XYZ file of C-alpha atoms in Angstrom:
509
model
C 148.351 117.957 81.992
C 147.558 121.228 80.574
C 150.358 123.962 80.164
C 150.218 127.342 81.576
C 149.019 128.572 77.977
C 146.111 126.210 77.638
C 145.037 126.664 81.189
C 145.105 130.709 80.488
C 142.546 130.055 77.661
C 140.616 128.134 80.017
C 140.545 130.763 82.389
C 139.551 133.215 80.164
C 136.511 131.584 79.279
C 135.542 131.172 82.570
C 136.654 134.017 84.699
C 134.489 136.884 84.845
C 135.859 140.180 86.464
C 134.526 140.973 90.048
C 134.524 145.153 88.858
C 132.377 147.080 91.116
C 132.355 150.621 89.316
C 131.297 154.142 91.191
C 128.135 154.456 91.805
C 126.961 151.051 90.246
C 125.956 147.985 92.283
C 128.182 144.969 91.641
C 126.225 141.649 90.062
C 128.916 139.918 91.802
C 127.731 140.676 95.086
C 124.956 138.625 94.721
C 125.514 134.821 95.648
C 124.366 132.431 92.809
C 124.150 135.198 89.956
C 126.440 135.303 87.143
C 127.948 138.578 85.369
C 126.775 138.638 81.802
C 128.544 141.153 80.739
C 130.607 140.466 77.917
C 134.367 139.896 78.379
C 135.511 139.745 75.077
C 137.158 142.879 73.170
C 139.509 143.657 70.463
C 143.007 143.578 72.261
C 146.357 142.562 70.365
C 147.597 141.310 73.761
C 144.765 138.670 74.449
C 146.930 136.027 73.901
C 149.966 136.898 75.631
C 151.847 133.811 77.485
C 154.753 133.583 79.951
C 157.510 131.926 78.786
C 160.274 130.222 81.497
C 163.722 129.829 80.352
C 165.658 126.630 79.765
C 167.815 125.351 83.013
C 171.206 126.359 81.647
C 169.628 129.992 81.249
C 168.458 130.312 84.965
C 170.696 130.910 87.951
C 171.027 128.666 90.471
C 172.986 127.912 93.736
C 171.855 131.615 94.855
C 171.442 131.868 98.476
C 168.835 133.818 98.277
C 167.692 135.992 101.450
C 165.261 134.540 103.942
C 164.241 137.990 105.168
C 160.566 138.434 105.598
C 160.479 142.071 104.381
C 157.933 143.022 101.442
C 160.656 143.603 98.935
C 161.564 141.938 95.739
C 165.335 141.900 96.695
C 166.380 141.482 92.967
C 167.372 144.046 90.705
C 167.809 143.691 86.775
C 169.101 145.815 83.921
C 170.563 145.200 80.403
C 174.025 144.260 82.094
C 173.767 142.617 85.527
C 171.256 140.881 87.891
C 171.835 141.981 91.562
C 170.014 139.710 94.536
C 170.064 140.209 97.919
C 171.797 137.117 99.797
C 171.613 135.081 103.006
C 174.663 136.499 105.309
C 175.996 136.762 108.882
C 177.394 139.737 110.686
C 176.203 142.165 108.282
C 174.090 142.506 105.017
C 175.463 141.841 101.155
C 174.400 141.112 97.716
C 175.339 140.017 94.529
C 175.935 140.848 91.024
C 175.986 138.689 88.115
C 176.808 139.600 84.699
C 173.648 138.062 82.659
C 175.879 136.151 79.975
C 177.210 134.278 82.936
C 174.343 132.021 83.772
C 173.985 129.126 84.972
C 175.226 127.290 88.799
C 176.942 129.859 90.759
C 180.375 129.301 92.794
C 179.963 128.909 96.631
C 182.526 131.461 97.191
C 181.166 134.091 94.396
C 182.227 138.009 95.265
C 179.697 139.756 97.047
C 179.002 143.209 97.763
C 179.136 143.389 101.456
C 179.932 146.569 102.909
C 176.683 147.069 104.960
C 177.070 146.445 108.866
C 173.153 145.151 108.790
C 170.568 143.608 106.280
C 170.222 144.906 103.037
C 166.577 145.265 102.537
C 166.369 146.831 98.934
C 168.580 147.328 95.813
C 167.614 149.377 92.436
C 169.794 149.983 89.480
C 170.429 153.364 88.425
C 168.329 153.442 85.037
C 170.563 155.983 83.208
C 174.354 154.516 84.465
C 174.043 150.606 84.079
C 177.139 150.215 86.381
C 175.611 152.186 89.239
C 173.525 150.393 91.794
C 171.948 152.100 95.285
C 170.978 150.091 98.416
C 170.070 150.056 101.927
C 170.036 148.766 104.757
C 168.998 148.089 108.178
C 172.168 150.059 109.334
C 170.236 153.125 108.792
C 172.609 153.761 105.340
C 171.804 154.237 101.663
C 174.860 153.349 99.737
C 175.936 153.568 95.975
C 177.919 151.212 94.438
C 179.804 151.543 91.106
C 180.607 147.408 89.325
C 183.195 147.044 86.821
C 181.983 146.412 83.675
C 183.742 142.286 83.822
C 181.607 142.150 87.200
C 182.978 141.585 90.698
C 186.500 139.626 90.915
C 186.998 140.159 94.950
C 184.215 140.966 97.460
C 183.614 144.608 97.310
C 183.195 146.541 100.939
C 184.332 150.196 99.690
C 180.820 152.167 98.190
C 181.278 155.355 96.151
C 178.987 157.268 98.345
C 177.496 156.265 101.914
C 174.398 158.721 102.756
C 173.245 158.997 106.084
C 170.467 160.797 107.218
C 167.772 158.207 108.583
C 167.312 157.439 112.194
C 166.310 154.071 111.983
C 166.161 151.368 109.205
C 165.676 152.464 105.152
C 163.113 149.780 103.655
C 162.588 151.705 100.077
C 164.530 153.358 97.578
C 163.751 154.782 94.429
C 165.795 156.371 91.501
C 164.074 159.726 90.053
C 162.698 158.508 86.601
C 163.755 161.278 84.290
C 166.748 163.277 86.374
C 170.424 161.579 87.102
C 171.388 161.635 90.381
C 168.292 161.808 92.660
C 167.408 159.534 94.939
C 164.618 158.809 96.765
C 164.904 156.930 100.361
C 162.114 156.297 102.644
C 162.813 154.799 106.414
C 161.222 153.474 109.090
C 161.466 156.978 111.077
C 158.221 157.523 108.356
C 160.277 160.166 106.871
C 161.347 160.234 102.503
C 164.417 161.417 101.785
C 165.816 163.615 98.587
C 169.309 162.923 97.968
C 171.418 164.923 95.625
C 174.386 162.672 94.578
C 176.301 165.346 92.557
C 176.970 166.546 96.425
C 176.217 163.569 98.177
C 173.599 165.037 100.781
C 169.865 165.280 101.256
C 168.128 168.013 99.965
C 164.364 167.868 101.304
C 162.965 165.475 103.959
C 159.106 164.750 103.116
C 157.609 163.997 106.402
C 153.944 163.856 106.070
C 153.550 159.495 107.170
C 152.473 158.871 110.266
C 153.948 155.378 110.003
C 156.241 152.660 107.564
C 156.183 153.990 104.094
C 155.227 150.593 101.999
C 155.718 151.766 98.474
C 156.618 154.691 95.969
C 155.907 155.286 92.672
C 156.571 158.100 90.334
C 154.386 159.258 87.008
C 156.165 159.508 83.684
C 158.092 162.799 84.344
C 158.626 162.452 88.017
C 156.834 165.363 88.879
C 154.444 163.480 91.170
C 155.034 160.892 94.156
C 152.600 158.302 94.972
C 152.971 156.676 98.273
C 151.217 153.698 100.177
C 151.571 153.330 104.336
C 150.948 151.194 107.124
C 148.650 154.053 108.130
C 146.269 152.562 105.268
C 146.299 155.898 103.598
C 147.160 156.666 99.700
C 148.856 159.444 99.335
C 149.865 161.742 96.152
C 152.735 164.235 97.047
C 154.807 166.875 95.201
C 157.946 165.786 95.917
C 160.047 169.053 95.595
C 157.644 170.772 98.248
C 156.670 167.615 100.210
C 153.217 169.032 99.362
C 150.500 166.220 99.756
C 148.060 167.067 96.839
C 145.486 164.236 97.312
C 144.847 161.780 100.323
C 142.493 159.055 100.529
C 141.455 156.349 103.558
C 138.935 154.240 101.641
C 137.939 151.997 104.539
C 136.834 149.401 101.881
C 139.875 149.119 100.298
C 143.176 149.058 102.530
C 145.848 149.574 100.538
C 149.342 147.916 100.167
C 151.273 148.893 97.052
C 150.808 151.611 94.626
C 151.773 152.418 90.995
C 151.352 155.315 88.726
C 149.599 154.195 85.475
C 151.954 156.165 82.722
C 150.419 159.350 81.582
C 146.577 158.749 81.521
C 146.485 160.233 85.046
C 145.609 157.022 86.932
C 146.549 155.114 89.968
C 146.309 151.537 90.928
C 146.417 150.054 94.222
C 146.581 146.560 95.462
C 145.343 145.559 98.755
C 142.993 143.627 100.459
C 139.015 144.373 100.601
C 137.216 144.439 104.003
C 136.227 140.977 103.339
C 139.970 139.972 103.478
C 140.232 138.871 99.844
C 143.017 140.427 97.866
C 141.844 143.262 95.819
C 142.899 145.865 93.373
C 141.638 149.440 92.945
C 141.579 152.018 90.147
C 141.937 155.747 91.201
C 141.900 159.353 89.337
C 144.886 161.156 90.626
C 143.174 164.652 90.847
C 140.289 162.916 92.802
C 140.949 160.002 95.546
C 137.428 160.358 97.347
C 136.616 157.163 96.058
C 138.253 154.318 93.507
C 136.956 153.994 89.871
C 136.705 150.588 89.775
C 137.430 147.851 92.291
C 138.446 144.182 91.266
C 138.610 141.157 93.708
C 141.264 138.630 92.906
C 141.089 135.664 95.592
C 141.218 134.911 98.994
C 145.222 134.165 99.533
C 146.727 136.377 101.945
C 149.832 136.824 100.198
C 150.737 140.518 99.389
C 150.541 141.427 95.224
C 153.003 143.223 93.427
C 151.936 145.428 90.883
C 153.789 145.607 87.545
C 152.563 148.051 84.881
C 154.153 148.600 80.826
C 152.975 152.005 80.014
C 153.938 150.967 76.274
C 151.430 148.095 76.179
C 149.107 149.656 78.718
C 149.359 145.994 80.358
C 149.210 145.492 84.037
C 150.929 142.323 85.781
C 149.629 140.722 89.155
C 152.126 138.437 91.134
C 151.447 137.120 94.198
C 154.541 136.975 97.094
C 154.304 133.150 97.926
C 152.339 131.739 95.349
C 153.193 130.703 91.556
C 150.770 133.421 89.837
C 150.862 135.977 87.644
C 148.025 137.324 85.950
C 147.648 140.197 83.651
C 145.440 142.545 82.935
C 144.572 145.522 80.013
C 143.910 148.957 81.224
C 141.975 150.913 79.269
C 140.459 154.659 79.761
C 136.845 153.779 78.867
C 134.729 151.122 81.088
C 135.593 148.356 82.228
C 138.830 150.093 82.669
C 140.520 146.864 83.859
C 139.947 144.197 81.284
C 141.454 140.172 82.277
C 143.593 138.465 79.897
C 145.493 135.502 81.032
C 147.042 134.223 84.128
C 150.992 132.247 83.769
C 150.875 129.228 86.282
C 153.973 127.721 87.856
C 153.932 125.759 91.223
C 156.921 127.107 92.784
C 156.234 129.990 94.522
C 157.895 133.488 94.132
C 159.770 135.607 96.968
C 160.579 138.287 94.550
C 160.821 139.762 90.777
C 163.073 141.564 89.111
C 161.943 143.232 85.911
C 164.639 143.976 82.846
C 164.312 147.189 81.098
C 162.349 147.645 78.152
C 165.897 148.268 76.014
C 167.168 144.188 77.235
C 164.222 142.635 75.830
C 164.334 140.580 72.836
C 162.231 142.376 70.080
C 163.293 139.631 67.300
C 161.183 137.188 70.163
C 158.079 139.395 70.132
C 159.244 139.670 74.186
C 156.871 142.595 75.980
C 157.997 142.302 79.401
C 160.540 139.997 81.220
C 160.529 139.045 84.758
C 163.363 137.043 86.805
C 161.588 135.285 90.023
C 163.291 134.237 92.860
C 162.645 130.748 94.342
C 163.848 130.972 97.775
C 163.667 127.041 98.238
C 165.794 126.099 95.311
C 168.031 129.031 95.343
C 166.878 129.603 91.636
C 166.413 132.842 89.614
C 164.296 131.844 86.470
C 163.772 134.271 83.914
C 160.068 134.516 82.854
C 159.512 136.241 79.219
C 155.839 137.686 78.404
C 155.580 136.936 74.376
C 153.052 137.970 71.843
C 152.452 134.976 69.189
C 153.267 136.945 66.026
C 154.195 134.504 62.505
C 155.992 137.414 60.933
C 160.047 137.928 61.756
C 159.400 141.646 60.577
C 159.755 144.191 63.624
C 156.515 144.483 65.297
C 156.092 148.393 65.683
C 152.506 148.400 66.893
C 153.824 146.558 70.129
C 156.938 148.070 70.546
C 156.065 151.997 70.435
C 158.834 154.629 71.168
C 159.579 154.048 74.981
C 161.836 155.530 77.788
C 165.982 155.390 76.837
C 169.089 155.586 78.668
C 169.462 159.658 78.708
C 168.478 161.522 81.387
C 166.469 164.331 80.495
C 167.342 166.606 83.372
C 170.145 167.179 85.961
C 169.896 167.271 89.599
C 170.138 171.117 89.838
C 167.646 171.615 86.810
C 165.328 169.291 88.668
C 165.468 171.137 91.882
C 164.877 174.250 90.351
C 161.570 173.431 89.587
C 161.999 172.036 85.666
C 160.051 168.663 84.597
C 160.384 166.758 81.155
C 159.560 163.939 80.030
C 161.823 161.431 79.443
C 164.113 161.192 76.335
C 162.437 158.323 73.990
C 164.013 155.666 71.702
C 163.377 153.075 69.330
C 163.800 149.011 69.715
C 163.949 148.854 66.062
C 167.586 148.175 65.841
C 168.094 146.625 69.033
C 169.940 148.295 71.681
C 173.243 148.856 70.701
C 173.665 152.235 71.693
C 176.523 152.478 74.632
C 175.872 155.064 77.321
C 178.866 158.009 77.366
C 177.648 159.164 80.901
C 180.278 158.431 83.497
C 179.225 158.746 87.146
C 181.026 160.641 89.335
C 180.860 160.829 92.936
C 181.134 164.384 94.801
C 184.717 164.883 96.564
C 183.864 165.389 99.972
C 186.379 167.435 101.948
C 187.958 165.683 105.109
C 186.407 168.005 108.286
C 187.541 167.041 111.539
C 186.143 167.840 115.012
C 188.808 167.164 117.824
C 187.473 167.065 121.605
C 190.219 165.909 123.930
C 192.442 164.425 121.341
C 189.585 162.679 119.629
C 188.161 162.873 116.224
C 184.597 162.939 116.609
C 183.809 162.326 113.199
C 186.371 159.857 112.650
C 184.255 158.183 115.920
C 180.866 157.897 115.120
C 178.621 156.196 117.076
C 176.979 152.408 116.562
C 174.004 152.428 114.188
C 173.809 148.540 114.312
C 173.465 145.899 117.316
C 176.238 143.810 116.048
C 178.334 147.049 115.721
C 177.783 148.154 119.220
C 178.946 144.630 121.013
C 182.125 145.043 117.993
C 182.768 148.260 119.807
C 181.682 146.951 123.257
C 184.358 144.363 123.082
C 187.174 146.563 121.492
C 186.515 149.067 124.362
C 186.848 146.528 126.918
C 190.131 145.084 125.538
C 191.352 148.849 125.781
C 190.481 149.002 129.310
C 192.488 146.079 130.040
C 195.528 146.610 128.407
C 195.220 150.342 129.981
C 194.718 149.030 133.745
C 197.249 146.576 133.381
C 199.700 149.377 131.924
C 198.579 151.574 134.701
C 199.339 148.855 137.121
C 202.896 148.458 135.502
C 203.333 152.287 135.975
C 202.180 152.189 139.768
C 204.816 149.490 140.354
C 207.349 151.629 138.586
C 206.635 154.659 141.163
C 206.687 152.844 144.516
C 209.975 151.379 143.253
C 211.175 155.015 142.158
C 209.677 156.068 145.717
C 211.826 153.679 147.958
C 214.869 154.568 145.828
C 214.649 158.137 146.504
C 213.792 157.275 150.279
C 217.128 155.540 150.296
C 219.529 158.067 149.040
C 217.551 160.165 151.493
C 218.466 158.215 154.698
C 221.910 158.040 153.655
C 224.152 159.827 155.726
C 227.074 162.184 154.505
C 229.736 159.690 156.365
C 228.838 157.105 153.999
C 229.270 158.743 150.741
């Protein structure tokens, strides 16, 4: 049986990318013909291979959610691993310190404040104890996790954000600004939240169907979205203005990702022949893709991951165990196939470790956390560049985005854009973040009508909450009816006593 590394080498010798360049006819369209365009080029990442962690470093016994929503249901940073779990009567997720690998206790505490299924979770890139979640209960919530992890179930969020009229399927933190969070709901709207005030500051209302994915460029001045209406959009987020829009019939877009600062976009989707496909776009001209490449004929969604430091693109198929990786260049052929990691266990989603959490000594350039639902297992998969030297490899670890924000929320909202604050990985990640997340203190308001506080008695947002409120009201009605019946009996008794007093003659007194 061949290892994944050996299989990847054989695939590299036989794999011929089916790239269709703009204005050129693809040779691969002619059946029986092979493209003899040379696929070899010098690359330091040609022999990158995937290494699965030992069983003692995996996370086992986790009740991973069975929700069919097309998200990763997993988020990771250098301290914690967050996973959406299966639960009844609401939504929940667990947060595990990375040092506590192994089998999870069945009574492990959860974050369980949502009233509906949790659909997405994301760690704040600048505050490693802050995680945001969104749910079918139409809310977005921000939680603060203790350094030692959870000791009991957490139900109280630092912030509860209500603004969407339907369930919220996606959330994204701004890449350079502290305190700015984006949320996309099934009401076809994107809300921009200022967490310094706890209020939405902008609504982007240009989509005609459900938003499937969001991606920012390096400094966060542009937002790319893919939508169920099959259109790709590049948006200026502060104004909500659509700068570019594509509706290319030969490529139905599912997911989109910005390729760093090279002014390119990459999308995964389906070709007109229903094969899985990727397409490369110029962000300033979306009339036609620069290049297209067919991947395979499977039906699962392709999740794209891009590493701007190494210019490597990873494609992970939902429902299969493959992770293909490519190198992106600014010259033809633009997309260069490198190798493929294979596993028999299908993946439901993948979390990605930030750069400062990687093992630099092992020449690790990327790390996935793979959700295997059938086994209740989460496997770390390290992408490693084989090097013989034990010294720091500067060519594969350039300066990378660090953990300090470049802007405050008010600065970004005023129109300022800045590139991320960079850091070096040479000495490892040892510098603690001195920033402290402060939630806004909101004054308690009240709107009292007939003795009822309307803000305290908010309408139900989910079916379960509606049923609970219905049964509470039924019990209250039953109690009031009994109280009313008792009072009616007492009134009749008093009336009889009064009549008896009136009928008594003065002689009898």
